[in-house]
PDB file of C-alpha atoms and ligand atoms in Angstrom:
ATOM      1  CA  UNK N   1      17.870-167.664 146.067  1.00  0.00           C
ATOM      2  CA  UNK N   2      16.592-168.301 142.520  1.00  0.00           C
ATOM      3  CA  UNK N   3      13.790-166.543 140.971  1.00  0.00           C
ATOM      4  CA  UNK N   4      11.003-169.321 141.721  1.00  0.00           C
ATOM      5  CA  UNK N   5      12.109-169.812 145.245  1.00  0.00           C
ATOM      6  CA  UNK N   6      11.613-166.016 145.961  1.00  0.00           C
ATOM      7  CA  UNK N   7       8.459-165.749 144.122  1.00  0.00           C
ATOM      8  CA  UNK N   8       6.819-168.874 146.434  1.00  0.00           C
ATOM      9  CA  UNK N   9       8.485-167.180 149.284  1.00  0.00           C
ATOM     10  CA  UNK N  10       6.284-164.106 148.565  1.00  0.00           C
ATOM     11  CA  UNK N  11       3.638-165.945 147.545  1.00  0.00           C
ATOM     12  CA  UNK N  12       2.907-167.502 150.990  1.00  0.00           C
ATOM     13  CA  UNK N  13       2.599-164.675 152.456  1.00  0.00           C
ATOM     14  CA  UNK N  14       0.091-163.131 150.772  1.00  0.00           C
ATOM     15  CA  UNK N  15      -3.133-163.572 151.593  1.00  0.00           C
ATOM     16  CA  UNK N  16      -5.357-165.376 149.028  1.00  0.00           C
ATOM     17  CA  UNK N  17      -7.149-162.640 147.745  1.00  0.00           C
ATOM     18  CA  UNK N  18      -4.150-160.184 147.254  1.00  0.00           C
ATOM     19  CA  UNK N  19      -2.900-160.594 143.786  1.00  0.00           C
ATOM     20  CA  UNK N  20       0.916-160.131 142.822  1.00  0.00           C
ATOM     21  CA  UNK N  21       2.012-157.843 139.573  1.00  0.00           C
ATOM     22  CA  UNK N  22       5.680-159.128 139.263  1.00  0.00           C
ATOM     23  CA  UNK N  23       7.744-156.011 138.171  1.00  0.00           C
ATOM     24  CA  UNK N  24       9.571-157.341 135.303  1.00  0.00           C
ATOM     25  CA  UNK N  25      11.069-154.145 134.398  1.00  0.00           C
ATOM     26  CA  UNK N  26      14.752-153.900 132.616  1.00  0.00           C
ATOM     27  CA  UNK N  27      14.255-157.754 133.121  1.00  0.00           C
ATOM     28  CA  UNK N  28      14.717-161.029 130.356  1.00  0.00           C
ATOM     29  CA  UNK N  29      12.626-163.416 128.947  1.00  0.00           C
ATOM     30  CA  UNK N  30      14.522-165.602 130.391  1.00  0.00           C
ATOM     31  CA  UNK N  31      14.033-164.150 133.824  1.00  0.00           C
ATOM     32  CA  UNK N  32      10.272-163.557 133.369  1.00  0.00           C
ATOM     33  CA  UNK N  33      10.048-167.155 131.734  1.00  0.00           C
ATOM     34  CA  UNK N  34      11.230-168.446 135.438  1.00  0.00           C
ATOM     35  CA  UNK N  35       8.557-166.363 137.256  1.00  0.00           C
ATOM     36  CA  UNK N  36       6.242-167.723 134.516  1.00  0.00           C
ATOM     37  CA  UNK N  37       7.452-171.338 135.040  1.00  0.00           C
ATOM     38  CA  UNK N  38       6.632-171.377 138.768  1.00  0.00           C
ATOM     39  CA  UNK N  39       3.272-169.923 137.921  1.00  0.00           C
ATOM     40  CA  UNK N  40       3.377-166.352 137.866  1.00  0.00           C
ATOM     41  CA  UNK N  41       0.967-164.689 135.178  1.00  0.00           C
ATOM     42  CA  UNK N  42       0.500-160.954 136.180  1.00  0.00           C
ATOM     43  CA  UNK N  43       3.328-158.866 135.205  1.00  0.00           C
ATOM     44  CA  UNK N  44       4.076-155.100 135.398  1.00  0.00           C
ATOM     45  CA  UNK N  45       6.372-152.979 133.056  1.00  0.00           C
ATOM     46  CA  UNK N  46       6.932-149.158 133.248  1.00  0.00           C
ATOM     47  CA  UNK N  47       8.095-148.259 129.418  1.00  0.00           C
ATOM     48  CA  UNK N  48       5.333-148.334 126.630  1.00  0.00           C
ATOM     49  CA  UNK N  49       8.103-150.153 123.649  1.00  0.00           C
ATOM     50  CA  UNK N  50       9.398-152.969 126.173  1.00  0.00           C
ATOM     51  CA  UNK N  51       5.719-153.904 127.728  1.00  0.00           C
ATOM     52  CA  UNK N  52       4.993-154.473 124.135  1.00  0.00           C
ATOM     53  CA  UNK N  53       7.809-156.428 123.507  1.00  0.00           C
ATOM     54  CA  UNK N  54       7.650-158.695 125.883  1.00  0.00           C
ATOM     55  CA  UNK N  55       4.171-159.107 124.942  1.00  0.00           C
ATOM     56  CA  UNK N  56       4.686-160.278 121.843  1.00  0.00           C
ATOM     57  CA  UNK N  57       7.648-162.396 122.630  1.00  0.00           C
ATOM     58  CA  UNK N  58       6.210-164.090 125.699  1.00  0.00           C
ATOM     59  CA  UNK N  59       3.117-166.621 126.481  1.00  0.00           C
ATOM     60  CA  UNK N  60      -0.319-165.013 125.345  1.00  0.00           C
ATOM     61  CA  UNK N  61      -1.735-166.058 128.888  1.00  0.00           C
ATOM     62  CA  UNK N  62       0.182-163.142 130.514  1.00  0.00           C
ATOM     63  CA  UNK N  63      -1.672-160.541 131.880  1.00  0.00           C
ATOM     64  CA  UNK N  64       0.357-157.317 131.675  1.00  0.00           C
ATOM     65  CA  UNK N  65      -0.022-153.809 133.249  1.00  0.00           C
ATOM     66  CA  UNK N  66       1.555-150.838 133.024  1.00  0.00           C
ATOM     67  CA  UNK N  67       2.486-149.170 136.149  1.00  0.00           C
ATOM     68  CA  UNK N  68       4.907-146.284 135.139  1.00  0.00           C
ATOM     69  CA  UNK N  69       4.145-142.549 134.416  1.00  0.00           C
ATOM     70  CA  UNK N  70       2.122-143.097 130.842  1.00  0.00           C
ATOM     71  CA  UNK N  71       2.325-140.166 127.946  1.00  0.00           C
ATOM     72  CA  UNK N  72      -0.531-139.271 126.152  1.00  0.00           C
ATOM     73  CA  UNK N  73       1.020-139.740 122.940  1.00  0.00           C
ATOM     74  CA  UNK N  74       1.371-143.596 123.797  1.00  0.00           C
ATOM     75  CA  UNK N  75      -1.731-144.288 124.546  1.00  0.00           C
ATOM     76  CA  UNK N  76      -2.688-145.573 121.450  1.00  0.00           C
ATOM     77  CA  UNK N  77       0.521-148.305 120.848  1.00  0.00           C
ATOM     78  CA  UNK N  78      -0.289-149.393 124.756  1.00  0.00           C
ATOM     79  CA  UNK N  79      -3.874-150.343 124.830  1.00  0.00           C
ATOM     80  CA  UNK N  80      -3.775-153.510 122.402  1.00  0.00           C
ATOM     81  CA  UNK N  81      -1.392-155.225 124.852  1.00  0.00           C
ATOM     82  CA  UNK N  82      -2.090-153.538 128.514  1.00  0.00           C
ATOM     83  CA  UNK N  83      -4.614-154.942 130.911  1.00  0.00           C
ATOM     84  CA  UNK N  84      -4.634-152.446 133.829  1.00  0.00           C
ATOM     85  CA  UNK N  85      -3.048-149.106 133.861  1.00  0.00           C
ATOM     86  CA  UNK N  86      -2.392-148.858 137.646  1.00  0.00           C
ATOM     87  CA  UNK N  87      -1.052-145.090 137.675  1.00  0.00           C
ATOM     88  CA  UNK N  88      -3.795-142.665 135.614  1.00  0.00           C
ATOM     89  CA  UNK N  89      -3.440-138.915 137.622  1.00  0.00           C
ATOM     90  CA  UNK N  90      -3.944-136.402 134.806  1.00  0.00           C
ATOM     91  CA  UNK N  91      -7.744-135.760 133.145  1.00  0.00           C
ATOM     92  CA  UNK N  92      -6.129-135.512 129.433  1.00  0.00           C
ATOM     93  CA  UNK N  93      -4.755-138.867 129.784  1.00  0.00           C
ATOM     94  CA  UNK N  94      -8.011-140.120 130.935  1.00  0.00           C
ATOM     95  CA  UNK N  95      -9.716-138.177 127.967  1.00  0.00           C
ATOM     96  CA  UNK N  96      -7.309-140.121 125.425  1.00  0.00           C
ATOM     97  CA  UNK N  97      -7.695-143.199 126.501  1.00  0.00           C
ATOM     98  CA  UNK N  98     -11.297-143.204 126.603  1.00  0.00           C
ATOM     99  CA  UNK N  99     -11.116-141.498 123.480  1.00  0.00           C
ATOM    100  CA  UNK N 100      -8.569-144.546 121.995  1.00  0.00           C
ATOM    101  CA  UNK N 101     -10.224-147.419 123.720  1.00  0.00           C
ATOM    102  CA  UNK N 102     -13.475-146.110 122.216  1.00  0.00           C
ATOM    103  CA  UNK N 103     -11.645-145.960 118.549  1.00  0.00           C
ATOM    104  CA  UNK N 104     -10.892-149.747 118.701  1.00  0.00           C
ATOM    105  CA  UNK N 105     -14.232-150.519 120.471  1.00  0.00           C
ATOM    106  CA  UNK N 106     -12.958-151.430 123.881  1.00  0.00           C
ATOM    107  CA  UNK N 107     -12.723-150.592 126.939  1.00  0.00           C
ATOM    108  CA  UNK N 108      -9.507-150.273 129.215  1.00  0.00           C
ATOM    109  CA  UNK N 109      -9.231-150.843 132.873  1.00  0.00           C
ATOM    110  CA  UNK N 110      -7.573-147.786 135.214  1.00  0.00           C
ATOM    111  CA  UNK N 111      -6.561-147.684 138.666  1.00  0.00           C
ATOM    112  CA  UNK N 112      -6.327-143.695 139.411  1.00  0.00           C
ATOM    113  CA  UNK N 113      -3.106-142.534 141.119  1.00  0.00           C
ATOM    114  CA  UNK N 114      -3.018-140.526 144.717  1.00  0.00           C
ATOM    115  CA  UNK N 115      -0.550-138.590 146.260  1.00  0.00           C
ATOM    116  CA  UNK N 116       0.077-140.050 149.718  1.00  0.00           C
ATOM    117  CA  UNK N 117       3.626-139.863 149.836  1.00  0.00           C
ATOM    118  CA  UNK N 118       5.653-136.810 151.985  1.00  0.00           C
ATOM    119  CA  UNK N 119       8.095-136.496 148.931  1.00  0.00           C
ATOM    120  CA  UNK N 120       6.803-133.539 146.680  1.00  0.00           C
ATOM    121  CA  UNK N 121       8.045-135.529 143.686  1.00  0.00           C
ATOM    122  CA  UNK N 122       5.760-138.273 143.759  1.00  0.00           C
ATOM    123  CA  UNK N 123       2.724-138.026 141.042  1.00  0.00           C
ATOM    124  CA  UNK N 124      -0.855-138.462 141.980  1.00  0.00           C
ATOM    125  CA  UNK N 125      -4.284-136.670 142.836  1.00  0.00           C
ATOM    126  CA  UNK N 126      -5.501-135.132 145.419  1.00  0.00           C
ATOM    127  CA  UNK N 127      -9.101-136.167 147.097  1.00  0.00           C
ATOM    128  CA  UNK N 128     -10.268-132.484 145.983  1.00  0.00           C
ATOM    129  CA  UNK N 129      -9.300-133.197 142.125  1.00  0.00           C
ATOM    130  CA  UNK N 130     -10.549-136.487 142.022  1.00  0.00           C
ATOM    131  CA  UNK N 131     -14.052-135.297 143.631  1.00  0.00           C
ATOM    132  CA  UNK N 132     -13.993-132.781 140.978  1.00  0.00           C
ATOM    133  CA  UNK N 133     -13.357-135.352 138.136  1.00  0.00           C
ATOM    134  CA  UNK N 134     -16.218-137.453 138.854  1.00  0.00           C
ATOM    135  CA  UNK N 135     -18.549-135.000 140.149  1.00  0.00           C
ATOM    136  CA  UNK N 136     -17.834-133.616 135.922  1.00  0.00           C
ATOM    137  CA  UNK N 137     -20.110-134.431 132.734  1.00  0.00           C
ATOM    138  CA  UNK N 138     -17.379-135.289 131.156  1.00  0.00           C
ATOM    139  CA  UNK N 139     -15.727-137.970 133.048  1.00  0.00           C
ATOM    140  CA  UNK N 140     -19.785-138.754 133.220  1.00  0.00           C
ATOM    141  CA  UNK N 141     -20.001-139.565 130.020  1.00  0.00           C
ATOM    142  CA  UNK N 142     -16.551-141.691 129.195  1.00  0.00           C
ATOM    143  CA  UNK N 143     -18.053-145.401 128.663  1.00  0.00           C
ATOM    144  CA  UNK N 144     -14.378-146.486 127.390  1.00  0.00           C
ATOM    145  CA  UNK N 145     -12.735-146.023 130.483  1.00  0.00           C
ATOM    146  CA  UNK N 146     -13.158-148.395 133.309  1.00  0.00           C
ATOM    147  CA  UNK N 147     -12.168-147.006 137.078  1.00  0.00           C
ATOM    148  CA  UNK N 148     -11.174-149.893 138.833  1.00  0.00           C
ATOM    149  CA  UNK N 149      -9.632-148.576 142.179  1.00  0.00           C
ATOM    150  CA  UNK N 150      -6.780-146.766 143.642  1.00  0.00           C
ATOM    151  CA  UNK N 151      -2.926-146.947 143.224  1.00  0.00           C
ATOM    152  CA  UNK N 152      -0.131-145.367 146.185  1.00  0.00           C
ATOM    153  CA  UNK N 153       3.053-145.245 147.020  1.00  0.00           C
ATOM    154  CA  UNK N 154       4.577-144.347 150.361  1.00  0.00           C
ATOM    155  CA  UNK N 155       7.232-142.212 151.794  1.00  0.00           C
ATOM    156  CA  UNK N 156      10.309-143.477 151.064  1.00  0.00           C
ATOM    157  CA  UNK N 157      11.758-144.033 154.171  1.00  0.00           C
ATOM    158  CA  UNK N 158      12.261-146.343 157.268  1.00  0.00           C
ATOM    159  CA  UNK N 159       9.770-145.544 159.790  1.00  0.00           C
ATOM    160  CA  UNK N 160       7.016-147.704 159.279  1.00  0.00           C
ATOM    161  CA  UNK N 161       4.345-145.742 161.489  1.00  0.00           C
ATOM    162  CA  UNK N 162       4.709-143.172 158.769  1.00  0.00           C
ATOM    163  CA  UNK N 163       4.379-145.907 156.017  1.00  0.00           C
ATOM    164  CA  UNK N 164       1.224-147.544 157.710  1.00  0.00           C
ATOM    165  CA  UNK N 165      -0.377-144.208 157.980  1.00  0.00           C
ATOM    166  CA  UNK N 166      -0.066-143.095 153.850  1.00  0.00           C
ATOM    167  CA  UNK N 167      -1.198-146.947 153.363  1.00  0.00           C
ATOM    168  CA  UNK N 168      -4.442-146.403 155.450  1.00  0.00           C
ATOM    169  CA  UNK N 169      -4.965-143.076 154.160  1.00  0.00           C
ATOM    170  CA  UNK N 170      -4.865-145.212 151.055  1.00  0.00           C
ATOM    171  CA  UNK N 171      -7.607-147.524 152.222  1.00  0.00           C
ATOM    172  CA  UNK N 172      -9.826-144.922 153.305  1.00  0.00           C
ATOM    173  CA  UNK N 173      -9.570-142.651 150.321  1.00  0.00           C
ATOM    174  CA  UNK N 174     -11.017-145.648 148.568  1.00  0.00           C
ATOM    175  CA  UNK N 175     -13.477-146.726 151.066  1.00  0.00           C
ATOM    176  CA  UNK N 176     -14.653-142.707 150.577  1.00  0.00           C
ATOM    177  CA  UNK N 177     -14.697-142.852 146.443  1.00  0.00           C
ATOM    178  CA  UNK N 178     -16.550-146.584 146.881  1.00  0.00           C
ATOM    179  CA  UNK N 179     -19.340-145.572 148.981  1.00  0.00           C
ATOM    180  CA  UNK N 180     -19.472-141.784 147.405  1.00  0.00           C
ATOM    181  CA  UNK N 181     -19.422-142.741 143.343  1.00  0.00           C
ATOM    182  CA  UNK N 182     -18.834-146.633 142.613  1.00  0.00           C
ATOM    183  CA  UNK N 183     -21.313-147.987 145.147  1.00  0.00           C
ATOM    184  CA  UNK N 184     -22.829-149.851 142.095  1.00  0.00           C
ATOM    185  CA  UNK N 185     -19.545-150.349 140.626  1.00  0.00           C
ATOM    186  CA  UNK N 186     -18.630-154.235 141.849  1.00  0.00           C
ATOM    187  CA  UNK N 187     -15.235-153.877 139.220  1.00  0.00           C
ATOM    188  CA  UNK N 188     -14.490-150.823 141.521  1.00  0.00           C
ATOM    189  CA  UNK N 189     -12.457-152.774 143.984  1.00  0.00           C
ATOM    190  CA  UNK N 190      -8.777-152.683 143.620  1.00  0.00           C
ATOM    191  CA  UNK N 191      -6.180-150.708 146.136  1.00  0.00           C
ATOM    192  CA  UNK N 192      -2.829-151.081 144.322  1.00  0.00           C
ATOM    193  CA  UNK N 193      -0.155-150.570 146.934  1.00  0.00           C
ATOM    194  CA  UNK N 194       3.223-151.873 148.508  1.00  0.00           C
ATOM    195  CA  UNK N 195       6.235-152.789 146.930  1.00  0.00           C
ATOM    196  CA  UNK N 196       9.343-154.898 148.186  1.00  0.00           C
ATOM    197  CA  UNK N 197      10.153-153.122 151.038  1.00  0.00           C
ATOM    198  CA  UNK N 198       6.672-152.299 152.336  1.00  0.00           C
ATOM    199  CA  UNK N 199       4.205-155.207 151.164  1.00  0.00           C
ATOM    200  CA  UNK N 200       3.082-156.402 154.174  1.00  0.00           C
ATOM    201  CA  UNK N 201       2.218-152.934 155.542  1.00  0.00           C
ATOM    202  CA  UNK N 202       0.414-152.218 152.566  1.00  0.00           C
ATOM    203  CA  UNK N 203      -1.455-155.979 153.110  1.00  0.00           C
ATOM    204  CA  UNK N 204      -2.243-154.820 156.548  1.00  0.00           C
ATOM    205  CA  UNK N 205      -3.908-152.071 155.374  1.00  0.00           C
ATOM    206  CA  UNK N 206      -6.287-153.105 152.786  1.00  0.00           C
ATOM    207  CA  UNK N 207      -3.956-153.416 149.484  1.00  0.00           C
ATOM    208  CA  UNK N 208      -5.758-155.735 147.323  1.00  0.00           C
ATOM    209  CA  UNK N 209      -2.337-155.752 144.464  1.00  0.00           C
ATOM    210  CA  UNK N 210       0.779-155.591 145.554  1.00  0.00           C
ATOM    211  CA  UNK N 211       3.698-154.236 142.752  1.00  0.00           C
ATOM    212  CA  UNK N 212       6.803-156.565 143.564  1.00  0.00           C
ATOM    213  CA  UNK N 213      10.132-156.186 141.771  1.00  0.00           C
ATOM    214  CA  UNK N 214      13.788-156.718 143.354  1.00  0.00           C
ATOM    215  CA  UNK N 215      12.484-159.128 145.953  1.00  0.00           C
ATOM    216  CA  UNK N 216      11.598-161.748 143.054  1.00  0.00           C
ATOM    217  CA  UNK N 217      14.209-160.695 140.812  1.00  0.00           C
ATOM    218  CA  UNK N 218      17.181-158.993 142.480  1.00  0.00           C
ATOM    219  CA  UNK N 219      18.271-155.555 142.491  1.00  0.00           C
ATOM    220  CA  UNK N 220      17.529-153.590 139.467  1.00  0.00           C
ATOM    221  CA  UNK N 221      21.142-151.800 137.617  1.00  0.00           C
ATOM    222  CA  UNK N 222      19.203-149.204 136.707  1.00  0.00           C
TER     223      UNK N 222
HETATM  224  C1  LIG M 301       9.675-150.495 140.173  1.00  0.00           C
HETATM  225  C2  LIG M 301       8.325-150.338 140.748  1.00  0.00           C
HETATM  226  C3  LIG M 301       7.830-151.243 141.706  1.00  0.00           C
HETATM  227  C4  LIG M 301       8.633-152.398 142.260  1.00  0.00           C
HETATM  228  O1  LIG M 301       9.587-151.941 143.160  1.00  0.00           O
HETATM  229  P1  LIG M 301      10.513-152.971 144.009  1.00  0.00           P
HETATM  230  O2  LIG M 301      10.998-152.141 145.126  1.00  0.00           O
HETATM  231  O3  LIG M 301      11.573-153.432 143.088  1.00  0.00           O
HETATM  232  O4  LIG M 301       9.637-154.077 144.468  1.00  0.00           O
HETATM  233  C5  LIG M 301       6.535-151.049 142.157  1.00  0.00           C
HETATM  234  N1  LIG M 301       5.766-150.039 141.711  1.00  0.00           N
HETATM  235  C6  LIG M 301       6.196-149.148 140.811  1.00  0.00           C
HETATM  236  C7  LIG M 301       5.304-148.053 140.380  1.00  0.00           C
HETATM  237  C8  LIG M 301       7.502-149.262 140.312  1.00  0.00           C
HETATM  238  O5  LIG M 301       7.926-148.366 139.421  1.00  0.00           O
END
């Protein structure tokens, strides 16, 4: 199956208000300029120099957004070119970008990162930090940073109860931070979660963005 024939694949079965990043990762121009022909404008990169690249390489229309593990010390090359940062769980990084975004008289769009995974090694908050961030003056008083929702990933494994259940967790953790501190926050609305293997879980739960990669573009090498 070619690129455009697995991204309309995908495409009809999402529901019309769940929006698609296409993980373009360690992919072309060439192979983004497919997705891009058959009308995909939302694309997601995990490395600060090739998000950037491709930026300034590819159509101006794209919408880009980081979605790997982001290092303070890139902040400031990222924020010209990124339109959501789906994966924010530290309070530094938050400090620096609001801090950069304020510099250049913006402001940048966040989706904060939970730990619902089993796996130790995933990143992402906990409920108790995150209650602590924004019950704090200084998250308060950051008018550069815009908290637009919640990003997950699940267990990686092949039960799907277990899946379903770190997706709804998901869902309610944002349901909780909605009604608790963004209740007057109508940009507050995202849940970023399922990939390939899990979309339609996540879907059934509440995700709002799916993150798709190998499904539209084949296995990744590395
Ligand atoms: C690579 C990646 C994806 C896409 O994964 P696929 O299984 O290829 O769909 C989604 N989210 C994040 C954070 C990723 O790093």
């Amino acid at each position: 199956m070619s690129i455009s024939e697995n991204l309309i694949r995908i495409k009809n079965q999402l529901p019309v208000d769940v929006k698609l990043v296409a993980v373009s990762k360690t992919k072309s121009q060439e192979q983004i300029m497919e997705a891009y022909d058959a009308g995909q404008r939302i694309f997601g990169e995990n490395k600060v120099q090739e998000l950037i690249q491709k930026h300034g390489s590819l159509p101006q229309d794209i919408e880009w957004h980081f979605i790997g593990h982001l290092q303070s010390n890139k902040v400031r090359q990222l924020i010209p070119y990124v339109s959501l940062i789906h994966g924010v769980d530290s309070f530094k990084l938050l400090e620096v970008l609001n801090k950069e975004a304020a510099r250049v008289a913006r402001t940048v769009d966040v989706l904060l990162e939970f730990h619902i995974a089993r796996e130790e090694s995933k990143f992402g908050l906990t409920m108790e930090t995150a209650r602590e961030w924004f019950d704090s003056p200084e998250f308060q008083s950051m008018s550069h940073v815009n908290v637009c929702g919640v990003m997950g990933m699940a267990t990686f494994t092949e039960d799907q109860q277990i899946i379903k259940s770190e997706f709804e967790r998901l869902h309610a953790i944002f349901l909780f931070l909605k009604s608790h501190y963004f209740a007057n926050t109508p940009s507050f609305k995202e849940i970023s979660m399922g990939m390939s293997d899990d979309f339609l879980l996540a879907i059934q739960a509440g995700s709002t963005l799916v993150r798709i990669g190998s499904s539209i573009f084949g296995t990744r090498q590395i």
